[in-house]
Coordinates of C-alpha atoms in Angstrom, one line a residue:
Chain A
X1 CA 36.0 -9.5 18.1
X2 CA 32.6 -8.1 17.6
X3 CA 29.2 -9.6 18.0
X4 CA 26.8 -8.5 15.3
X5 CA 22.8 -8.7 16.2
X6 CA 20.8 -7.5 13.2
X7 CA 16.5 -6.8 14.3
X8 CA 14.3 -7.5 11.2
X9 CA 10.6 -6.8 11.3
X10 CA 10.2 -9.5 8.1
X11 CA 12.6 -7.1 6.5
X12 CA 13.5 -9.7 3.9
X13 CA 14.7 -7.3 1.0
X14 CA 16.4 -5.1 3.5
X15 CA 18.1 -7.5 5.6
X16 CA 20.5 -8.9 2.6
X17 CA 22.2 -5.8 2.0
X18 CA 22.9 -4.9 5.7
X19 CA 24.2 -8.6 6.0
X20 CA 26.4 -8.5 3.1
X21 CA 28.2 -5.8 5.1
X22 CA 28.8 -7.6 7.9
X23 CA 31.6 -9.8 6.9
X24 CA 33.6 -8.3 9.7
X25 CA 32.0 -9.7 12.7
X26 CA 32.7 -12.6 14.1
X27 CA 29.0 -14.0 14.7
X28 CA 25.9 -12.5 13.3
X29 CA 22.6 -12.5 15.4
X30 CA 19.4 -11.8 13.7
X31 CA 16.3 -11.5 15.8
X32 CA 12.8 -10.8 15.0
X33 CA 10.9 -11.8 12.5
X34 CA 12.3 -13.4 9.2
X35 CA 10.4 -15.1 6.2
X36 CA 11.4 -19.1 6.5
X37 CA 13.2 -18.8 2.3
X38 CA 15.3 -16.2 3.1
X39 CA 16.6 -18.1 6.5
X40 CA 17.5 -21.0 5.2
X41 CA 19.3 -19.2 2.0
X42 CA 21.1 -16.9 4.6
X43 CA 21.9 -19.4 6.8
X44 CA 24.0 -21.4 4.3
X45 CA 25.3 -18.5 2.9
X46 CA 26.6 -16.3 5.7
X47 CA 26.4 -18.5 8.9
X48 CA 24.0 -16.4 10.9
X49 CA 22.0 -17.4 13.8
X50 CA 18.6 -16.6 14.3
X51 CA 16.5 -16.0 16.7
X52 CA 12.3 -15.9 15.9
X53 CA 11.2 -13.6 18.4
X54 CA 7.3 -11.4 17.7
X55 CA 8.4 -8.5 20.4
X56 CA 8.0 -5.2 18.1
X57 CA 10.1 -3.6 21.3
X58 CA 13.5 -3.3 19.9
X59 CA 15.3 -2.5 23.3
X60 CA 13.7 -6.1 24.3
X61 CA 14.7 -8.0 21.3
X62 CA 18.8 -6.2 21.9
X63 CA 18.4 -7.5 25.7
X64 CA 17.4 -11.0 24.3
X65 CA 20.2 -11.0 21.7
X66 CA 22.8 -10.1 24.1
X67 CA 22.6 -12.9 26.2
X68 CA 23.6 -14.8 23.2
X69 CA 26.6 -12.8 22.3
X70 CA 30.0 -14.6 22.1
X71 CA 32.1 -11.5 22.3
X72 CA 32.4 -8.4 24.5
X73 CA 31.6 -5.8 22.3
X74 CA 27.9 -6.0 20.2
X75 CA 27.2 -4.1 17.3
X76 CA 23.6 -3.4 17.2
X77 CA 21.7 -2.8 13.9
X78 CA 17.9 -2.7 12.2
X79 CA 17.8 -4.4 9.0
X80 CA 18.0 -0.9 6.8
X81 CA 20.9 0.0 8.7
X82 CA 24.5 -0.2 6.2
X83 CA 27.9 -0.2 8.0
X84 CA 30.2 1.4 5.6
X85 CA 34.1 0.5 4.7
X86 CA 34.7 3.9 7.5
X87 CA 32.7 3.3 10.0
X88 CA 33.8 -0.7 9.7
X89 CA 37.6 0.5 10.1
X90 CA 36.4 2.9 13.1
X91 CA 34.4 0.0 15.3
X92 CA 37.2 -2.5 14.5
X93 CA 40.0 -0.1 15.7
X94 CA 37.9 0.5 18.8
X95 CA 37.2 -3.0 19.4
X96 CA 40.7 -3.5 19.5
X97 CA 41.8 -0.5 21.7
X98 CA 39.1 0.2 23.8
X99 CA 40.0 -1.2 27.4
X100 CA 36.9 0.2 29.0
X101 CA 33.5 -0.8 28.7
X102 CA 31.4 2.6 26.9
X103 CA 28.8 2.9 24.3
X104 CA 29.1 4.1 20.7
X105 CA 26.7 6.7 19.0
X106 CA 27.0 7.3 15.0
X107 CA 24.9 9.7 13.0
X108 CA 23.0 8.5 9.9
X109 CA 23.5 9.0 6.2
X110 CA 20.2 8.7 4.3
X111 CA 19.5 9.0 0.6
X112 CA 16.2 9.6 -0.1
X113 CA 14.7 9.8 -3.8
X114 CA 18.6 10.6 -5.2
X115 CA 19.3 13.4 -2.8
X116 CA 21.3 13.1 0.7
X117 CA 19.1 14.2 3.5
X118 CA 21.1 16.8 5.5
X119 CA 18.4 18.0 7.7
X120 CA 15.2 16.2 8.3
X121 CA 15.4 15.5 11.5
X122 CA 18.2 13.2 10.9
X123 CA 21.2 15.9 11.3
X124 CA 21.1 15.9 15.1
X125 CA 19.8 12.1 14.9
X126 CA 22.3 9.8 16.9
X127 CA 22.0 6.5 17.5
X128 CA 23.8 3.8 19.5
X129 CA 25.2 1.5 17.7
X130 CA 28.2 -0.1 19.4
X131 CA 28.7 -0.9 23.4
X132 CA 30.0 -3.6 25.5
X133 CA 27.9 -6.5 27.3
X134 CA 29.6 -4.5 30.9
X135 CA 28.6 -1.0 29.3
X136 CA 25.1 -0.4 31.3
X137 CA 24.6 2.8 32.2
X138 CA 27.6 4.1 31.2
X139 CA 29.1 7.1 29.3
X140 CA 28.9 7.4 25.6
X141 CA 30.9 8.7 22.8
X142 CA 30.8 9.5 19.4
X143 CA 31.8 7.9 16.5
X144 CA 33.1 9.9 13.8
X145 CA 31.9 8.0 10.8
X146 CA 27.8 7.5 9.7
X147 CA 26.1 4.4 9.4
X148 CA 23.9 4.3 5.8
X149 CA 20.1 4.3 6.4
X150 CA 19.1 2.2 3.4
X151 CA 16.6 3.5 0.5
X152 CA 16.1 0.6 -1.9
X153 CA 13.0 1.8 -3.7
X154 CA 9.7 4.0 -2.8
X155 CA 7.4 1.1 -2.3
X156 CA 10.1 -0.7 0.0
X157 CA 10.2 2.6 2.1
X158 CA 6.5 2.8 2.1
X159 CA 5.3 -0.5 2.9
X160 CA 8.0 -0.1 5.7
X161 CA 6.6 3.0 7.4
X162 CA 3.3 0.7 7.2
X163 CA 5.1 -1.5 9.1
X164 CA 6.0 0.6 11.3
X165 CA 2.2 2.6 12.2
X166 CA 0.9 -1.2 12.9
X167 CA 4.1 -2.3 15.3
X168 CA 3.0 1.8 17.2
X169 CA -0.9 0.7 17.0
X170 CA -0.1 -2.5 18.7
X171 CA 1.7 -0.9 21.2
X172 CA -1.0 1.8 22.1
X173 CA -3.3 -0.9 21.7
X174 CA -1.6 -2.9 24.4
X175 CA -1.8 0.3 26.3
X176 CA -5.5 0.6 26.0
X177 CA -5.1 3.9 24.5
X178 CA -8.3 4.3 22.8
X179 CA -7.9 6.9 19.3
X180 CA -10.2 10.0 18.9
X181 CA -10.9 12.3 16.4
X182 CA -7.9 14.7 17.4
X183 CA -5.5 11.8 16.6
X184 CA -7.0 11.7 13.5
X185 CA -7.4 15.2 12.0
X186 CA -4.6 17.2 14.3
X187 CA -1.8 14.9 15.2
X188 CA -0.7 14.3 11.6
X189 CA -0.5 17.9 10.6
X190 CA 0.9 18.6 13.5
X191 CA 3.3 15.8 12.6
X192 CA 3.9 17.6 9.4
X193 CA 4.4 21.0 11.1
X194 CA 6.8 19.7 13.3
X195 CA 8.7 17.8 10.5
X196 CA 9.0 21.2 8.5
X197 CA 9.9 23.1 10.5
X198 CA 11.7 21.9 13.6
X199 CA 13.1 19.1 12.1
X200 CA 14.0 21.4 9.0
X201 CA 12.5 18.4 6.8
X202 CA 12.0 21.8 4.9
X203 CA 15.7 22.9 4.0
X204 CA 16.1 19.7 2.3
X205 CA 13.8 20.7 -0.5
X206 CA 11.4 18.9 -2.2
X207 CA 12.4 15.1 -1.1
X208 CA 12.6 17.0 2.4
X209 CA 8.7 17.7 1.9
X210 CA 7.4 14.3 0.7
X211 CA 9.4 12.8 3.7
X212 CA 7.8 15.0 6.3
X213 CA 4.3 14.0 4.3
X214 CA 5.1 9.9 4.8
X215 CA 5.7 11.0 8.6
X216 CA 2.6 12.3 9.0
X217 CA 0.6 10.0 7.1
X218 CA 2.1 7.2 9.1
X219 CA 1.2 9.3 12.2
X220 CA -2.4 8.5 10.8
X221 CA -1.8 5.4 9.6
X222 CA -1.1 4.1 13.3
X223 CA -4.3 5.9 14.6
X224 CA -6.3 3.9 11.9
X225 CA -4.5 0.1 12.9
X226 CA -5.5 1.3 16.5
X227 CA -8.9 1.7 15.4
X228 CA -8.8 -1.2 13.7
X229 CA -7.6 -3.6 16.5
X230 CA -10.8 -2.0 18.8
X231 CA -13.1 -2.5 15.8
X232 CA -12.4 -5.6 15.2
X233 CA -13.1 -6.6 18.7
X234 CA -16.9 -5.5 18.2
Chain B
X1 CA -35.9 -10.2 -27.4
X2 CA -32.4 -9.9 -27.5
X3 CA -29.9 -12.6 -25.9
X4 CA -27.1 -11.0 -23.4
X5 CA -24.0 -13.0 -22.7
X6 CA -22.9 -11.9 -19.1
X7 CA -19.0 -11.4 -18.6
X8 CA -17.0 -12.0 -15.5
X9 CA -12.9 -11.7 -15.2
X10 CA -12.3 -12.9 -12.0
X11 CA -8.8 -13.9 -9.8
X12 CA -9.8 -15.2 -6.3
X13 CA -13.2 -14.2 -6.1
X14 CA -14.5 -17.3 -3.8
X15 CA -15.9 -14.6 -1.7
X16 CA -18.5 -12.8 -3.5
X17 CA -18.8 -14.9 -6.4
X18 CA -21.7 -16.4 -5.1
X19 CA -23.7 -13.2 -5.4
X20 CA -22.7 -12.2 -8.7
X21 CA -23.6 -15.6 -10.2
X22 CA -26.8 -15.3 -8.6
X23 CA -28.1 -12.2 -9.5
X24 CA -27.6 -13.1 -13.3
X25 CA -30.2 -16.0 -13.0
X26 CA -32.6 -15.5 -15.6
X27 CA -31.0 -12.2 -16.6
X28 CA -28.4 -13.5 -18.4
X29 CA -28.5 -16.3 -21.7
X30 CA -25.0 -17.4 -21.2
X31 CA -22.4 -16.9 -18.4
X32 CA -18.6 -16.5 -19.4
X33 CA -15.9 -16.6 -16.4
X34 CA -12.5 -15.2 -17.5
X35 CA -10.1 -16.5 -14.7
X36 CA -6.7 -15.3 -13.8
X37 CA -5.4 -19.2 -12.4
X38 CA -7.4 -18.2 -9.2
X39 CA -5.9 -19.9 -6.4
X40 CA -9.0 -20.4 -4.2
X41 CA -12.7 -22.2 -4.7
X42 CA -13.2 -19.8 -8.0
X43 CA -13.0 -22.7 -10.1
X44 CA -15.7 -25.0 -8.3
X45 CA -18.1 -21.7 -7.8
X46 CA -18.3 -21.6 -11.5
X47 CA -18.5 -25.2 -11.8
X48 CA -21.5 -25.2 -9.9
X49 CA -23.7 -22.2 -11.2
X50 CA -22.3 -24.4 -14.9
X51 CA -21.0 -21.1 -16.3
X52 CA -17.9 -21.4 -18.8
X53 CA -15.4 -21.2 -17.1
X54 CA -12.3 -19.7 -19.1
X55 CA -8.5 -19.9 -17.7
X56 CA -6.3 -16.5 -18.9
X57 CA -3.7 -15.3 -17.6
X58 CA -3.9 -11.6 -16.6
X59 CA -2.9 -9.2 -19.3
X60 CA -3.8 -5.9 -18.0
X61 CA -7.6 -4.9 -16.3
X62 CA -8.7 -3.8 -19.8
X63 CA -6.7 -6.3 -22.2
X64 CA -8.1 -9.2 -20.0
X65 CA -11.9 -7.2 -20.6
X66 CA -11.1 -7.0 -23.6
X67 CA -10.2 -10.5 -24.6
X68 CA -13.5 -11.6 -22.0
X69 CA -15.5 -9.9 -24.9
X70 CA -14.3 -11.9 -27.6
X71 CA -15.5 -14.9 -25.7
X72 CA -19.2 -14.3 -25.2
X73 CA -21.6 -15.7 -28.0
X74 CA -23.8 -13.1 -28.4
X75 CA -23.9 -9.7 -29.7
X76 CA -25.3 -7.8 -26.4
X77 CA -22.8 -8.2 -23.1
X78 CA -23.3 -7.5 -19.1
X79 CA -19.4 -7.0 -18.2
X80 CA -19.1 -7.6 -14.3
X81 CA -16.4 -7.9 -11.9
X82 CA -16.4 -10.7 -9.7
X83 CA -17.2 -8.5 -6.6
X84 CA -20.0 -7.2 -8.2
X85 CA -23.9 -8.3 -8.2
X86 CA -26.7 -6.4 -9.6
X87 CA -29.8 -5.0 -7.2
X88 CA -33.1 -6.4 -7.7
X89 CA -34.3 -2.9 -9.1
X90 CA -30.9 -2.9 -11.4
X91 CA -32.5 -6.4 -12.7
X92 CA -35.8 -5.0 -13.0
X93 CA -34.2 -2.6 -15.1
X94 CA -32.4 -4.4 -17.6
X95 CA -35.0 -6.9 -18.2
X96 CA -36.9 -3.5 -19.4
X97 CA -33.8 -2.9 -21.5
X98 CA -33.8 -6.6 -22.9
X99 CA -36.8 -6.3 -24.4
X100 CA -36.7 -2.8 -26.0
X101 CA -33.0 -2.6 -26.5
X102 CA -32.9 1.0 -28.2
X103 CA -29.5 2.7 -27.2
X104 CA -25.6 1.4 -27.8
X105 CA -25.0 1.0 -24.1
X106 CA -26.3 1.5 -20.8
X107 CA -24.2 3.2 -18.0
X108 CA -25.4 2.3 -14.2
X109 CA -24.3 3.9 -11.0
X110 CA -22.4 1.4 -8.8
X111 CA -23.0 1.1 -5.0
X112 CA -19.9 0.6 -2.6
X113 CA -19.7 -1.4 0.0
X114 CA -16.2 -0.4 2.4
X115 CA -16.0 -2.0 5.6
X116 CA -20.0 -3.5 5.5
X117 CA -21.1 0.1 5.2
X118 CA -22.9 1.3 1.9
X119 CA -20.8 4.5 0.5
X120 CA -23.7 7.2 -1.0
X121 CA -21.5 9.7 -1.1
X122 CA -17.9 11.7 -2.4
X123 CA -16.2 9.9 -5.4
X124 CA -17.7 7.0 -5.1
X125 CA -21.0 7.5 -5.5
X126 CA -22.6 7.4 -8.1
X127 CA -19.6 6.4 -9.8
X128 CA -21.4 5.5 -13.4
X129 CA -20.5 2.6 -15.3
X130 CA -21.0 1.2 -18.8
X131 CA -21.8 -2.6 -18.2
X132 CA -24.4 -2.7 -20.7
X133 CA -23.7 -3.0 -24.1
X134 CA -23.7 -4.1 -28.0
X135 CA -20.5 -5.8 -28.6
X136 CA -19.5 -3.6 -31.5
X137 CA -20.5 -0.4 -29.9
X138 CA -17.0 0.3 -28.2
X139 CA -13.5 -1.3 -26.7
X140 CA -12.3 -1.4 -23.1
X141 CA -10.4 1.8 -22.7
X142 CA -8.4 3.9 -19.9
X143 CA -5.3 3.8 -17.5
X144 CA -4.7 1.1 -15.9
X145 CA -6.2 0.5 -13.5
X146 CA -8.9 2.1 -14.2
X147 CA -10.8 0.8 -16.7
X148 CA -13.7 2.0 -18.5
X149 CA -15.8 1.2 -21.8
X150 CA -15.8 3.5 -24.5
X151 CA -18.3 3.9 -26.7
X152 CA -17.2 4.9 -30.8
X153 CA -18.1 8.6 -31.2
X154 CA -21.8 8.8 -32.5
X155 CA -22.7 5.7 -30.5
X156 CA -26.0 6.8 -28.0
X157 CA -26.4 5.0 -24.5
X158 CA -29.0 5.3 -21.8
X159 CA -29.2 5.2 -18.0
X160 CA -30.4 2.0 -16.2
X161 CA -32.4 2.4 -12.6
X162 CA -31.1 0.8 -9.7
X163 CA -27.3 -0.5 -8.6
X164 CA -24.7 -2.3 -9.2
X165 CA -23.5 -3.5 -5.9
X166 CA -19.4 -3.9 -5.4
X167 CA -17.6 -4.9 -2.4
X168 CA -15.0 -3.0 -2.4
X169 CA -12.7 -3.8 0.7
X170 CA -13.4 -5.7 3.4
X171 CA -10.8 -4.0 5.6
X172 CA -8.7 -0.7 5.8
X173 CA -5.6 -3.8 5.4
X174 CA -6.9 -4.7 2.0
X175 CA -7.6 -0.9 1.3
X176 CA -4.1 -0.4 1.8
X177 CA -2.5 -2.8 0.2
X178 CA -4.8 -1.9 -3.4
X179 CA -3.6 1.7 -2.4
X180 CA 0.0 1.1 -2.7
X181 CA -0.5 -1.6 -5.9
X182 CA -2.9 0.8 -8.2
X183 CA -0.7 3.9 -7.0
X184 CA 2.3 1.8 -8.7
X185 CA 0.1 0.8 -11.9
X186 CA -1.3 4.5 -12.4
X187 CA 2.3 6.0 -12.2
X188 CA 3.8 3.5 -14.8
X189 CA 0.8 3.7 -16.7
X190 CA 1.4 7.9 -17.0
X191 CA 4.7 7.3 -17.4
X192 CA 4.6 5.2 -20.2
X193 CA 2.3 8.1 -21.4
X194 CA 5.3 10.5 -20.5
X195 CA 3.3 12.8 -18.2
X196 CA 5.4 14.3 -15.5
X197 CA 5.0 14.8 -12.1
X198 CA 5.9 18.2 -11.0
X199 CA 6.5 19.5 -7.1
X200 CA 2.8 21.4 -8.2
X201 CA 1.2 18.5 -9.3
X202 CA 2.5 16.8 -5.8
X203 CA 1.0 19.0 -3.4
X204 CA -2.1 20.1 -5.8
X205 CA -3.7 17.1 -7.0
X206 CA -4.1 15.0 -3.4
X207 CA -5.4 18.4 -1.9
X208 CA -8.1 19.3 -4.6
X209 CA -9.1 15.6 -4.7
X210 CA -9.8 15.5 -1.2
X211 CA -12.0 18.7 -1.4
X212 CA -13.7 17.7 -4.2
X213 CA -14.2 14.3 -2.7
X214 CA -15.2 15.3 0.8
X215 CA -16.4 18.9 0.2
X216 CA -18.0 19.2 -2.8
X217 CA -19.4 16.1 -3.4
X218 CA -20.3 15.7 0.6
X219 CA -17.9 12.7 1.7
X220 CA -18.7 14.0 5.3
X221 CA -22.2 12.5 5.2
X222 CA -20.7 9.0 5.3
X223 CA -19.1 9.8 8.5
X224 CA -15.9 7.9 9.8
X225 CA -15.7 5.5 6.9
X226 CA -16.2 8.6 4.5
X227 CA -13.4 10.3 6.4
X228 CA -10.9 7.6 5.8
X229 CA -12.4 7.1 2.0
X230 CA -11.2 11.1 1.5
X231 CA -7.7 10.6 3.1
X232 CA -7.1 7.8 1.2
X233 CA -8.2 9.4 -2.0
X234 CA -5.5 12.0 -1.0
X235 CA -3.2 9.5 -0.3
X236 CA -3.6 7.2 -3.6
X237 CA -3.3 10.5 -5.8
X238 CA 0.0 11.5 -3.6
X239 CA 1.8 8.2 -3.9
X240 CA 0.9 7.7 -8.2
X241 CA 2.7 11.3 -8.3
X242 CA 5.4 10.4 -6.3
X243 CA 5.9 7.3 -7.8
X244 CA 5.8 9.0 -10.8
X245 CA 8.5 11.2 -10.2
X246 CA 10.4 8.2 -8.8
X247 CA 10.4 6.4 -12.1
X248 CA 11.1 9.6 -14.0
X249 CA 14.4 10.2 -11.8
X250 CA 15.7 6.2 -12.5
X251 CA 15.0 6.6 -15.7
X252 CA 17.1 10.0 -15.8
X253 CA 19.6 7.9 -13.9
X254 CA 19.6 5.1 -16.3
X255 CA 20.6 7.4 -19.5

């Protein structure tokens, strides 16, 4: 038995999907933020609990959820995250098998713009995705199958990385980090740089390039937010 | 002296409404709101300077110009957004006009305001407009959503002194969120045109719009504000190519 907890940042058009695959855990936790429509509709159709919490940490909001777990082992996901039919078969069988408490890395699968993204940062990307409520500070393995990083549509991926530069801006911002004009002109192409060519955004081609681009520009985008939040002080 | 019918389309324009009503006092003859179904105190703005006040729903930036013009009474129109007001000098000016009307149209330059800061510099200053015009002269033309007026060939217009004052944004949030919606309408609107958005046209067209913006027509002399103004205008032009590309590889996918 598996305990599903599912962190949405308002990620309403995301969230269905990654639900929808979900049918195999026993209770589904979603924490975070979630527009009231798509609760309630959720809620009648797939029996989920959820809980409204505004922490942008997402360590915090998997600490939260677990304390409301039901079962042992917790299956932790963002909303754009997709368990597939393999890696559904892989987490049951361990669920059922696995005597001692340890915790589950997968790799990522991600389409973007119709073309699989091989490199990009996300080859040697691992994630945890599976461990037991005992399995702090304890060993982890890997799992064999990839979880699916969804790609619905351009705008959904952009308005997303927004998303993501304001949750980073509030964070500096809570940090008093104040933004300056190398944050602005040489972080993000140094963003981009790094995204080329360490991250070999560059071997995956064209969609490889626009992806490292959308890094960067969110790079800049959170420097602007954190702006913002001090200007809007004065 | 000729009679001008002043033109507004508006969609939730409680904000600045105010100001663009105002400045047509005594410029104008007659006042004609075309509203989108706004949402906020549009409505009881209009109701109050007595303008007519027409409901439309929104066909398109130029379509809904376009149907504003059928509207007015007389021959000679001021076409306005509702974010726009005109200077005292601009007034000045086409009171002049009014009463030696000798050209088709009259372009302006228009006068930004991002952020409570007045943009005189990179593309969007002095970002000329045709607001002043015969009714016959021309038609609402361009891709959405940019929208321009287009004289007939042989047609002859003039310059008016002074500004026409637009807010623009009020935040980098709003400048944003237009930013990812007119990036969407521009790359439907070239695709409906069947233009294509090759990798060259991806990295090419943000760069030299930036330079030309910020370089050559001095975007640095508006300092921070400027700055972001540039990067954006980079950023607009990436995202209408990508998004261009997107739809042409759905649409690949679809056949």
């Amino acid at each position: 038995m598996v305990s599903a907890v599912v962190i949405s940042f308002d990620d309403n058009a995301y969230l269905e999907m990654c639900l929808k695959h979900l049918s195999f855990a026993s209770q589904i936790i979603v924490i975070g933020t979630l527009d009231s429509k798509v609760h309630g509709r959720l809620k009648k159709e797939l029996d989920i609990d959820y809980i409204e919490n505004k922490n942008d940490e997402i360590s915090t909001l998997f600490e939260i959820a677990r304390r409301d777990c039901k079962h042992d082992w917790i299956l932790g996901l963002e909303a754009n995250m997709i368990v597939p039919t393999k890696l559904k078969s892989e987490i049951q069988s361990i669920v059922e098998t696995q005597k001692t408490p340890k915790i589950f890395k997968a790799k990522t699968q991600f389409d973007f713009m119709g073309k699989s993204m091989k490199f990009s940062g996300f080859r040697t990307k691992w994630k945890p995705i599976l461990w037991s409520k005992k399995s702090k500070n304890i060993g982890t393995s890997q799992l064999n199958s990839k979880f699916t990083t969804l790609y619905l549509d351009f705008d959904s991926f952009s308005q997303r990385t927004t998303q993501i530069a304001k949750r980073k801006a509030f964070k500096l911002y809570s940090k008093k980090v104040k933004p300056n004009m190398i944050d602005f002109i040489w972080k993000p192409f140094w963003t981009l740089k790094k995204e080329c060519v360490f991250n070999l955004c560059i071997l995956d081609g064209k969609q490889g390039f626009i992806l490292a681009y959308l890094r960067a520009f969110m790079q800049l985008k959170t420097y602007l937010f954190l702006w913002l939040n001090y200007r809007n002080l004065e | 002296m000729i009679k001008l019918s002043a033109v507004i389309i508006t969609f939730n324009e409680e904000e600045h409404l105010e100001k663009c009503l105002s400045s047509l006092q005594n410029i104008a003859d007659e006042i004609v709101v075309v509203d989108s179904y706004s949402t906020d105190g549009t409505k009881k703005i209009c109701k109050d300077f007595g303008v007519r006040f027409i409901e439309q729903k929104f066909l398109g930036y130029k379509e809904q110009k376009n149907f504003a013009l059928t509207q007015a009474k007389y021959d000679y129109i001021l076409s306005l957004d509702g974010d726009e007001a005109l200077s005292d000098t601009l007034k000045k000016s086409i009171i002049e006009v009014k009463n030696n009307w000798n050209k088709d149209g009259y372009y302006c330059n228009r006068l930004n305001n991002y952020c409570g800061q007045w943009i005189r510099h990179s593309d969007w200053y002095p970002d000329r407009k045709l607001r002043l015009f015969k009714k016959e002269s021309g038609t609402w033309k361009g891709i959405n959503p940019h929208d321009c007026f287009t004289l007939i060939s042989g047609k002859k217009s003039g310059q008016l002194k002074g500004n026409l004052l637009h807010w623009i944004y009020r935040d980098y949030e709003e400048h944003n969120q237009k930013i990812e919606r007119f990036s969407s309408i521009a790359a439907q609107a070239y695709f409906d045109l069947g233009i294509k958005a090759s990798f060259f046209k991806i990295l090419w067209r943000p760069s030299w719009a930036f330079f030309k913006a910020y370089f050559l027509r001095r975007g640095f002399l508006d300092g921070f504000n400027g700055w972001v103004i540039c990067i954006q205008t980079y950023n607009v032009t990436f995202l209408k190519y990508i998004k261009l590309r997107e739809l042409w590889r759905q649409n690949n996918m679809k056949r």
